[in-house]
XYZ file of C-alpha atoms in Angstrom:
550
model
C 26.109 -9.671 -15.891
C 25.188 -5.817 -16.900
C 21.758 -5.919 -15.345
C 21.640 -2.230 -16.975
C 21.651 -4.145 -20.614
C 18.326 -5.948 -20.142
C 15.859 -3.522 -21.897
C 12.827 -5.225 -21.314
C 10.841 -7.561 -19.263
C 10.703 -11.369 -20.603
C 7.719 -11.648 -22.697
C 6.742 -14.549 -20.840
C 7.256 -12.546 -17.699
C 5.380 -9.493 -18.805
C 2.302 -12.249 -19.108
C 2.492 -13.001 -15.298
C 2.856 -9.189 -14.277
C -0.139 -7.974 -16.787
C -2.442 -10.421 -15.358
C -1.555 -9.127 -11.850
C -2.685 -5.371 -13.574
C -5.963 -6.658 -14.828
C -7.275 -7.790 -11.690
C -5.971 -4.738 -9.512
C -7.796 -2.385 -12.114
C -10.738 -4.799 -11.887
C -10.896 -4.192 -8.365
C -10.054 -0.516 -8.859
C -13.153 -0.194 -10.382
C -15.292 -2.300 -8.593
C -14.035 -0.337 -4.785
C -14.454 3.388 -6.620
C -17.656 2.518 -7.257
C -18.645 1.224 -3.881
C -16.540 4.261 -2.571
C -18.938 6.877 -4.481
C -21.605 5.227 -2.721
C -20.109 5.652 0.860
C -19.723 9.456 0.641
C -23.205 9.847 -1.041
C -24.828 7.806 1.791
C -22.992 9.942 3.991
C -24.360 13.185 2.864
C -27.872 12.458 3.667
C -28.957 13.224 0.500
C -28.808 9.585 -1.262
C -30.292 5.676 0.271
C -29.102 2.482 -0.737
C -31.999 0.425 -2.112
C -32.924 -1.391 0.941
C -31.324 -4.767 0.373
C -28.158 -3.307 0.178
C -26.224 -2.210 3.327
C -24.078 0.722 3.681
C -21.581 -1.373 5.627
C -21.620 -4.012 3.068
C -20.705 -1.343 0.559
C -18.016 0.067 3.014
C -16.678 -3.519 3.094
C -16.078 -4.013 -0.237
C -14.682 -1.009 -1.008
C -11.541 -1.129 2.066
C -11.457 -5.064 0.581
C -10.948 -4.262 -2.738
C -8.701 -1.469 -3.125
C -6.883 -1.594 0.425
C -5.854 -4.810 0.307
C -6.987 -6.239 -3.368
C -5.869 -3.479 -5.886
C -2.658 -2.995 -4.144
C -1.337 -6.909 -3.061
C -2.054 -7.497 -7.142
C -0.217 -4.396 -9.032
C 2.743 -4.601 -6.402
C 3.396 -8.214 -6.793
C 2.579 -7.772 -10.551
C 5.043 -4.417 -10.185
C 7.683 -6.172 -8.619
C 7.904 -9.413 -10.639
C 8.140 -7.102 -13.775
C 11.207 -5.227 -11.682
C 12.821 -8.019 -11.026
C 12.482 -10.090 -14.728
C 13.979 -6.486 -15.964
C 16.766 -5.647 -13.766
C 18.018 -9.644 -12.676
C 16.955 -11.140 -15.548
C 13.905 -13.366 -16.746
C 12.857 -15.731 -14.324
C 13.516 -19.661 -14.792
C 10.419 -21.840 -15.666
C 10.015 -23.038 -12.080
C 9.449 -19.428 -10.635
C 7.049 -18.646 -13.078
C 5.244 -21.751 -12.081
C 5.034 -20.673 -8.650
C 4.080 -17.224 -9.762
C 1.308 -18.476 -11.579
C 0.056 -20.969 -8.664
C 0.517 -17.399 -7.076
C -1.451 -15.420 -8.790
C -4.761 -17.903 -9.405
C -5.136 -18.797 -5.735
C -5.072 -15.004 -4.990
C -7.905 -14.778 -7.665
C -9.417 -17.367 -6.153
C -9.328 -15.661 -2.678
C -10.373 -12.717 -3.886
C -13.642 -14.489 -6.280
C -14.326 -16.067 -2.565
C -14.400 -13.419 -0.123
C -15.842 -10.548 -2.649
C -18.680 -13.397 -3.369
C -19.478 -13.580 0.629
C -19.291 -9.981 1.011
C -21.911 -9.117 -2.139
C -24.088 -12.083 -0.675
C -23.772 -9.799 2.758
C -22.190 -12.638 4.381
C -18.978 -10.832 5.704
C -20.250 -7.322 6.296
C -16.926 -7.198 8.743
C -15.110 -3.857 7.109
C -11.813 -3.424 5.990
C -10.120 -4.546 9.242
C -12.569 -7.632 9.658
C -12.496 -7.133 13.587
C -13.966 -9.390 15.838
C -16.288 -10.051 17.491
C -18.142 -9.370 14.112
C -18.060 -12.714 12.016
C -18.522 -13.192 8.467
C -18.967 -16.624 6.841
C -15.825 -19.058 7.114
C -15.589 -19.026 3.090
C -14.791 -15.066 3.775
C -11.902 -15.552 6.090
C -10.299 -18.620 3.897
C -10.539 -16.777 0.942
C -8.250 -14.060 2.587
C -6.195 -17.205 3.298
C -5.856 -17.977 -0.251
C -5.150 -14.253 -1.261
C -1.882 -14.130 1.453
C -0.785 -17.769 0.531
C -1.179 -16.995 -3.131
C 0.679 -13.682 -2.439
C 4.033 -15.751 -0.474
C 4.605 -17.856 -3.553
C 4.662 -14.855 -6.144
C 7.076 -13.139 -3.872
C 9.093 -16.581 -3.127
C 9.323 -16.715 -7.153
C 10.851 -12.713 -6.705
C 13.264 -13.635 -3.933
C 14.320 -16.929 -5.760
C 15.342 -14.979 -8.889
C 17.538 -12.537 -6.322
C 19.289 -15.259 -4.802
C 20.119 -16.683 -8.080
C 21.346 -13.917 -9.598
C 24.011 -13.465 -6.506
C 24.866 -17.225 -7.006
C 25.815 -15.880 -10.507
C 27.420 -12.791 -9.635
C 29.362 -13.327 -6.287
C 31.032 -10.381 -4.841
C 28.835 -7.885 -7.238
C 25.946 -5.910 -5.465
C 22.919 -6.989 -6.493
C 20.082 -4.532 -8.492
C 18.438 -2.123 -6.361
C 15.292 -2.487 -8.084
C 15.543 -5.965 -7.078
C 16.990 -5.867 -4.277
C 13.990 -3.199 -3.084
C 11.582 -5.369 -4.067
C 13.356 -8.362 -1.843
C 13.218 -6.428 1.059
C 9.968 -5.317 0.405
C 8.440 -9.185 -0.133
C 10.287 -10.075 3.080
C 8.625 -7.640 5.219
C 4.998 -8.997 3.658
C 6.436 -12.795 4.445
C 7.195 -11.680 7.917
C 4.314 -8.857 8.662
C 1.398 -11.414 7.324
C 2.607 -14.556 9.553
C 0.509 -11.938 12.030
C -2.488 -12.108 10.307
C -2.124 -15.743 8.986
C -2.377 -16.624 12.315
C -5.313 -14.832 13.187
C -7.327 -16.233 10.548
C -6.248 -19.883 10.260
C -5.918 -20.191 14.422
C -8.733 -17.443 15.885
C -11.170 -16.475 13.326
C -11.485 -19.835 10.681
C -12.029 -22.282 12.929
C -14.173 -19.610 15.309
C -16.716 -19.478 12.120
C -16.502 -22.876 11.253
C -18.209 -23.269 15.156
C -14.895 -25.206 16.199
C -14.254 -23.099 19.026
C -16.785 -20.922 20.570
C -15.017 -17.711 21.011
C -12.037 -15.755 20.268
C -9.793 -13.626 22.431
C -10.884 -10.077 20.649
C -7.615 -8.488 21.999
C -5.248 -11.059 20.468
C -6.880 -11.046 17.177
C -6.596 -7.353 17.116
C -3.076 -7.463 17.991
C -2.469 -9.761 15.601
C -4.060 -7.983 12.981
C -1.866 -4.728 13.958
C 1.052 -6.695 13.647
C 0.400 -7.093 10.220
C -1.765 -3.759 9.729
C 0.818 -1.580 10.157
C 3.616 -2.892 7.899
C 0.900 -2.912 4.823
C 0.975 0.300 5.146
C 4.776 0.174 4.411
C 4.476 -2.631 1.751
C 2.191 -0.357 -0.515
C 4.651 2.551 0.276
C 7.716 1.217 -0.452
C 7.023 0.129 -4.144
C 6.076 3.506 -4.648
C 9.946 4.540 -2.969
C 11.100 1.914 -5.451
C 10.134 4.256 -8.466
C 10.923 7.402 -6.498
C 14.440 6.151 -6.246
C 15.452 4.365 -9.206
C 13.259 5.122 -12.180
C 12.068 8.717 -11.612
C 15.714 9.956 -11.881
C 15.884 8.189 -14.871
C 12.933 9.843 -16.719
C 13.730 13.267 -15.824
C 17.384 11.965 -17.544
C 19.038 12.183 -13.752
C 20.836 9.555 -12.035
C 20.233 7.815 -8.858
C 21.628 10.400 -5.755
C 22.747 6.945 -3.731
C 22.521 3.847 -4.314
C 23.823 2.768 -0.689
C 21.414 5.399 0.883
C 18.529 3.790 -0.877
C 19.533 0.418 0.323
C 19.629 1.734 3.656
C 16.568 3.459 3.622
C 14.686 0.165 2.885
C 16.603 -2.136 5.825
C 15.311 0.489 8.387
C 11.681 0.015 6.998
C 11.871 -3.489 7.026
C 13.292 -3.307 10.763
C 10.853 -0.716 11.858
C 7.560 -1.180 9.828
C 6.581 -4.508 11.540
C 7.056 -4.098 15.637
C 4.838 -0.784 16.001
C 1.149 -2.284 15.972
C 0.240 -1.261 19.254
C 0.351 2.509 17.995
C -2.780 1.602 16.567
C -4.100 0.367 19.554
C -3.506 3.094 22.235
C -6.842 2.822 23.594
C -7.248 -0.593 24.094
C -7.403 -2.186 28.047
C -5.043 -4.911 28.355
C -1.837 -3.716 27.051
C 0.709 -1.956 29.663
C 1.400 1.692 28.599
C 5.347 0.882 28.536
C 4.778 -1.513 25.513
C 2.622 0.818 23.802
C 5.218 3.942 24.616
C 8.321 1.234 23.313
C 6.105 0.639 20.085
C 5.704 4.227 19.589
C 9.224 5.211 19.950
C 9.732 2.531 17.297
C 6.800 4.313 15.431
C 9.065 7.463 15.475
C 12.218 5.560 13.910
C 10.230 4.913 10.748
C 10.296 8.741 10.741
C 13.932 8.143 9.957
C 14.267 6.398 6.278
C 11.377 8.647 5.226
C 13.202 11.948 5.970
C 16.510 9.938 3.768
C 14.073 9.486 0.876
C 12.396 13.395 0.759
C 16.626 14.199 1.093
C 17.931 12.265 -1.339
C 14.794 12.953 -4.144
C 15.193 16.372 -3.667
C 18.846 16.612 -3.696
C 18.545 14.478 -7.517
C 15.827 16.999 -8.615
C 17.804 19.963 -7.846
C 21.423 18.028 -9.356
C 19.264 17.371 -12.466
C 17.389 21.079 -12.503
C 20.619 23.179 -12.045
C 21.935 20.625 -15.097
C 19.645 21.743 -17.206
C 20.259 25.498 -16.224
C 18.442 26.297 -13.405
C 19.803 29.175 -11.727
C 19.042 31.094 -8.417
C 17.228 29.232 -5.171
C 14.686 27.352 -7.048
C 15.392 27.977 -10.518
C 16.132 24.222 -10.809
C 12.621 23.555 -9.989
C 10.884 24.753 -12.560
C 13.403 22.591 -15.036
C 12.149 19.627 -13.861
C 9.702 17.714 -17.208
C 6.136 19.153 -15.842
C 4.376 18.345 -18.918
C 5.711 14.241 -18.375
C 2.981 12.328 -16.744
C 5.499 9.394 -16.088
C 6.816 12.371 -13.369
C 4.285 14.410 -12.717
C 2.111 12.342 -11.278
C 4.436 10.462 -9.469
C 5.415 14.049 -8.307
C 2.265 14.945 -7.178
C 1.705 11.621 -4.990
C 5.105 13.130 -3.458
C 3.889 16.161 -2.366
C 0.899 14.725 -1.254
C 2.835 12.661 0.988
C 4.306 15.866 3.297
C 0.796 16.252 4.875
C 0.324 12.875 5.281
C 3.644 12.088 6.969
C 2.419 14.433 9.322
C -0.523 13.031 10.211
C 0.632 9.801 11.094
C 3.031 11.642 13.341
C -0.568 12.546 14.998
C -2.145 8.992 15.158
C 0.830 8.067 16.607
C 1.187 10.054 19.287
C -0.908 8.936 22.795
C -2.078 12.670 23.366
C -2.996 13.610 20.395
C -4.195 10.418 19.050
C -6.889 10.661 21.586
C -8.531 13.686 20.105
C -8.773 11.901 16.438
C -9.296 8.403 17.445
C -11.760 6.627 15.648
C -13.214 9.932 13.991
C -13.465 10.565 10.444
C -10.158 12.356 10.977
C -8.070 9.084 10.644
C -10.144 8.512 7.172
C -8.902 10.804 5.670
C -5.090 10.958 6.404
C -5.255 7.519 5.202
C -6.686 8.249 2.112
C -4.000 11.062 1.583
C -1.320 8.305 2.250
C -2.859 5.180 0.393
C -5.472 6.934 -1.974
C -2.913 9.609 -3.098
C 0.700 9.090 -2.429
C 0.522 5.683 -3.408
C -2.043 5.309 -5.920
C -1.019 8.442 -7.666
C 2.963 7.133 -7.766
C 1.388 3.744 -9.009
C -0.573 5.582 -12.066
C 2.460 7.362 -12.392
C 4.596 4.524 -13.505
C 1.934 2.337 -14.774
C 1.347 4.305 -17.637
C 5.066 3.410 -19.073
C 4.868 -0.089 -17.412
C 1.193 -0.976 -18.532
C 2.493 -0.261 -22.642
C 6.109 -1.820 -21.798
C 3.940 -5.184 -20.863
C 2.001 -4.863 -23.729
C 4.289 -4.145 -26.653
C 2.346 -0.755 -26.993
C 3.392 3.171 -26.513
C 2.048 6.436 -23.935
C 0.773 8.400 -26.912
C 1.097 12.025 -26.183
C -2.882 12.256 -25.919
C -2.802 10.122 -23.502
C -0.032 11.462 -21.712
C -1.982 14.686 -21.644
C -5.296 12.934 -19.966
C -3.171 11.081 -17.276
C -2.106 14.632 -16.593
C -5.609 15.937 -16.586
C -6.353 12.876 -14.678
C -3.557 13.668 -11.711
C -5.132 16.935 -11.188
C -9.087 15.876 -11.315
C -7.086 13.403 -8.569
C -5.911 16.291 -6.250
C -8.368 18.195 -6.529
C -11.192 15.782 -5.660
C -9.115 14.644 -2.905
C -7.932 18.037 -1.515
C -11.985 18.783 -1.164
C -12.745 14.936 0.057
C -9.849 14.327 2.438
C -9.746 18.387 4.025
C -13.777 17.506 4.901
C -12.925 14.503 6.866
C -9.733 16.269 8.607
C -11.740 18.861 9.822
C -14.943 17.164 10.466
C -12.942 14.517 11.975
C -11.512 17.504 14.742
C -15.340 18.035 15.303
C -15.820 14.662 16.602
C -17.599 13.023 13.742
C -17.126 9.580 13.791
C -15.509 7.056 10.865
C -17.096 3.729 9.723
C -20.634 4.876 9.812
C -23.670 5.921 7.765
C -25.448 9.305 7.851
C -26.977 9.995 11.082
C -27.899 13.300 12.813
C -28.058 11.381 15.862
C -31.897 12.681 17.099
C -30.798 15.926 15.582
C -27.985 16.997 18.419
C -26.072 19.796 17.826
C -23.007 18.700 17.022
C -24.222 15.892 14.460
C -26.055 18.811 12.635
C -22.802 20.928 12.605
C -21.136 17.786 10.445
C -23.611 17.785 7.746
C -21.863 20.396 5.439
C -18.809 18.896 6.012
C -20.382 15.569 4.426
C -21.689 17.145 1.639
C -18.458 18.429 1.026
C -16.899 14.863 1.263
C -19.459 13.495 -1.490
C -18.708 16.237 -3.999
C -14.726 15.612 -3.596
C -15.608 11.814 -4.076
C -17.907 12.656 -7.113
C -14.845 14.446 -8.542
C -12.746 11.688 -7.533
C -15.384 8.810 -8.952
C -14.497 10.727 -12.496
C -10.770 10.712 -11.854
C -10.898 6.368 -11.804
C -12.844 6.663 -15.181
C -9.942 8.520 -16.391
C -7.764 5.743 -14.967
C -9.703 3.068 -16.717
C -10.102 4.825 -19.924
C -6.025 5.203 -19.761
C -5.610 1.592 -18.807
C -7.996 0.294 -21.791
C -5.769 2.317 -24.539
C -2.596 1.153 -22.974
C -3.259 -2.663 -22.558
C -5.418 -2.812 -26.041
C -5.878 -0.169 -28.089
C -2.334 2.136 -27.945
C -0.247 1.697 -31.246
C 2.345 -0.833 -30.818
C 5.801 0.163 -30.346
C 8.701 -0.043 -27.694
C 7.795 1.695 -24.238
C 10.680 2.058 -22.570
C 11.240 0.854 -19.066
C 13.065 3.310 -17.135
C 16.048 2.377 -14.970
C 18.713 5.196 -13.752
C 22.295 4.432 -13.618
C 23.954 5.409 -9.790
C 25.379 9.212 -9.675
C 29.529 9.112 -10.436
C 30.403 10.451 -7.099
C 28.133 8.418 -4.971
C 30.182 5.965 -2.323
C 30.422 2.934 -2.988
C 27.424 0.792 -1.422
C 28.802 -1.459 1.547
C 28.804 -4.893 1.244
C 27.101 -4.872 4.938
C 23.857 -3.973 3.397
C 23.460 -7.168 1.675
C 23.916 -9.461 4.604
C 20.840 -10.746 5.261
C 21.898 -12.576 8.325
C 22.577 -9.416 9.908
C 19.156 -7.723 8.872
C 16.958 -10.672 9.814
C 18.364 -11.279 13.306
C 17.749 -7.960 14.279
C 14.027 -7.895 12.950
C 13.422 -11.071 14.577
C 14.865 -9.386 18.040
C 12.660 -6.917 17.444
C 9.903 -8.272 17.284
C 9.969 -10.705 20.323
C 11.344 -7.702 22.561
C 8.297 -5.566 20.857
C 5.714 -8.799 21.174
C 6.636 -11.439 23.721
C 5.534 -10.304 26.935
C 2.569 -8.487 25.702
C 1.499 -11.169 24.061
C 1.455 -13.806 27.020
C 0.182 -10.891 29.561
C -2.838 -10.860 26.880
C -2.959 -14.960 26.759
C -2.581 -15.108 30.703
C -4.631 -12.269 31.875
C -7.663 -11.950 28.939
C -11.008 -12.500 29.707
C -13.253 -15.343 28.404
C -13.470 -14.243 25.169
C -16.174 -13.453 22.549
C -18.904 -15.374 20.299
C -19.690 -13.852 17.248
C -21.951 -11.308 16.539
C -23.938 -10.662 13.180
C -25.061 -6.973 13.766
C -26.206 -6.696 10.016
């Protein structure tokens, strides 16, 4: 089969995918709301009316767009990938995607209802020993189960297809988002387990108190690979459909590949470089985690290489001459690439910062100050929400059997920059604020006016205009999104998918052999987790009850 033929996603497919879309924009909305709330809360010059908490509002917004807006449009993403470049998926798998996709609304309708009822005022990372209601916590179980049998539908379709093609490689779209669904199987058996053995039956009053160390390390287990799981759809497009829309080809197809096996072997056993200060864990296992930390370093330096390599083939193609002549070739006036291109860019600082949290020395000056807030909203909040916008507004009309009108192209433009800007003020307030010592995860305080709390003030008011600017660049979003699921004329949107360079080597079969890939993640992850794990079992303290501090 030519996968290259299929033009379009199943229609029946397309269903599945745009009802993934309208509950991450949903949620889009609902968390950039609560999020233009934080920062004005955090200025000093704004107060919540008093039945509503700022931590409640801080909840909801990590809920819903850390882990709501982006578990829905990459599963919808990826099952739209896969119907286009494998082929439409049999009835079966879009059963299961269904049954998918309404128990993760269901999560989602539970643990958003317990957090508005300020029942699970627990923040993004839900760490114990705070404890919201049980409904909270089993509603998160819903959203991960839900989330397993959308991506079992995406992995199904893969293994079919090979069944049907022996001895051909497989997509890479597909094949990315395979790789990229097995590393969410594997990464959220972590926090599975920390819900459905720790903190369920802990609210439920089944057991009296948890072991707060080994439901943060389970957590971390998990934490750190979502990181990778929003980043790598975003690599997906980088890869394989950017090169098509600037009418370039894919630099390597085997590189690509390659680049995704070390992120699924390296994303998962780093956790404890998010917990460098906590007592109970040796320094060796934290120093082996971080050296694995530094290997994810790897794939990421392949993908800025092989981008750039296809923008400058594709520039000096078009007649780009001199050192960066190519450069300013490239389609500038294409939102599909542009901002896509911008998320990019934005990702250079941000690379660097998590070489920071990372790293035991220096991760002690930033540690748990505003500092860490901010790099993460230049990775998640910009990097991969701005690559997301990018290709959602071709994807979105492709779904719908509409068209990017050039007016619209021109305010998703508009849009990208309101984006960066907003964020370059927002996020370069908390960097710098954060290297002052002001602390993340809470509300305005000048802390009986001490010096130092006085000297972050500015600083805050800086961070609530760059989220005012930023509040305006989601009504640009929604605005976008509106036109292109209803109101854009109806036509053919194409979906973009480049064809592999001529020269490029030939992809080795080795890539493909999953026994290969899997035994060494597993290996991993025991040498990374075993011992740790028992010392924490063996050697912990009582453990916690639950506190309700709110």
């Amino acid at each position: 089969m030519n996968t290259q033929s299929i033009l379009r996603v199943n229609h029946k497919d397309a269903r599945v995918a745009m009802a993934h879309m309208y509950v991450a924009f949903l949620a889009l909305a609902v968390g950039g709301l609560m999020g233009l709330l934080q920062v004005f809360v955090r200025s000093g010059r704004f107060e919540l009316p008093a039945n509503i908490g700022y931590y409640q509002v801080l909840t909801v917004h990590g809920v819903m767009l850390g882990l709501v807006l982006t578990t829905f449009f990459i599963m919808g993403f990826q099952y739209a990938v896969v119907s286009r470049t494998a082929g439409a998926f049999s009835a079966k798998q879009r059963m299961a995607a269904w049954i998918g996709f309404w128990l993760m609304t269901l999560g989602t309708t539970m643990a958003a209802t317990m957090i508005l009822l300020n029942e699970a005022t627990v923040l993004y990372t839900f760490y114990a020993p705070l404890q919201a209601h049980w409904i909270f916590y089993l509603g998160l179980t819903f959203v991960v189960v839900g989330s397993w049998l959308v991506g079992f539908a995406q992995v199904a379709r893969y293994v079919q297809w090979r069944k049907a093609n022996k001895g051909q490689t497989s997509p890479l779209l597909t094949f990315m988002a395979v790789v990229n669904s097995v590393m969410w199987f594997v990464a959220t058996l972590g926090v599975a387990s920390e819900v459905l053995l720790q903190l369920l039956p802990w609210s439920l009053g089944l057991i009296a108190r948890v072991d707060v160390l080994i439901t943060r390390t389970l957590f971390w287990y998990f934490g750190h690979a979502l990181v990778y799981f929003w980043l790598l759809p975003a690599y997906m497009a980088w890869y394989a459909i950017v090169p098509k829309i600037i009418g370039g080809k894919i630099f390597s197809d085997s590189l690509a590949r390659l680049s995704f096996i070390l992120f699924l072997l390296f994303s998962i056993p780093v956790g404890f470089h998010h917990q460098l200060t906590e007592p109970g864990i040796s320094a060796f296992w934290k120093f082996l985690q971080v050296v694995l930390t530094f290997m994810v370093i790897i794939p990421s330096l392949m993908t800025a290489f092989s981008m750039f390599a296809m923008f400058e083939t594709r520039g000096r193609e078009l007649g780009g001459k001199g050192l960066f002549g190519w450069f300013r070739k490239l389609p500038w006036g294409d939102a599909r690439f542009l901002v896509p291109f911008i998320g990019m860019a934005a990702f250079i600082p941000a690379g660097a910062g998590g070489i920071i949290n990372a790293s035991h020395q220096m991760n002690q000056v930033v540690h748990n100050t505003i500092w860490v807030t901010g790099r993460f909203h230049l990775t998640v909040a910009t990097t991969v929400l701005l690559t997301f916008l990018g290709f959602a507004y071709w994807l979105i009309p492709h779904l719908t059997g509409r068209v990017l009108t050039p007016q619209m192209n021109t305010l998703a433009i508009i849009q990208a920059f309101t984006w960066a800007f907003g964020m370059t003020i927002m996020s370069g307030a908390m960097h710098w604020v954060g290297l002052l010592g002001a602390p993340r995860r809470s509300s305005f305080s000048t802390y009986g006016d001490a010096a130092q709390a006085l000297e972050w003030i500015p600083y805050q008011i800086a961070q609530a205009v760059g989220g005012t600017i930023l509040f305006l660049g989601i009504i640009l979003v929604l605005i976008i999104f509106a036109n292109l699921a209803w109101f854009a004329p109806k036509g053919d949107e194409e979906f973009p998918v480049a064809d592999v360079a001529e020269g490029a080597e030939k992809t080795p079969v080795v890539l493909e052999n999953w026994k290969i890939w899997i035994t060494v993640l597993v290996a991993l992850i025991l040498i990374a987790y075993t011992i740790p794990v028992m010392d924490i079992l063996n050697g912990g303290p009582l453990g916690s009850k639950g506190y309700k501090l709110w």
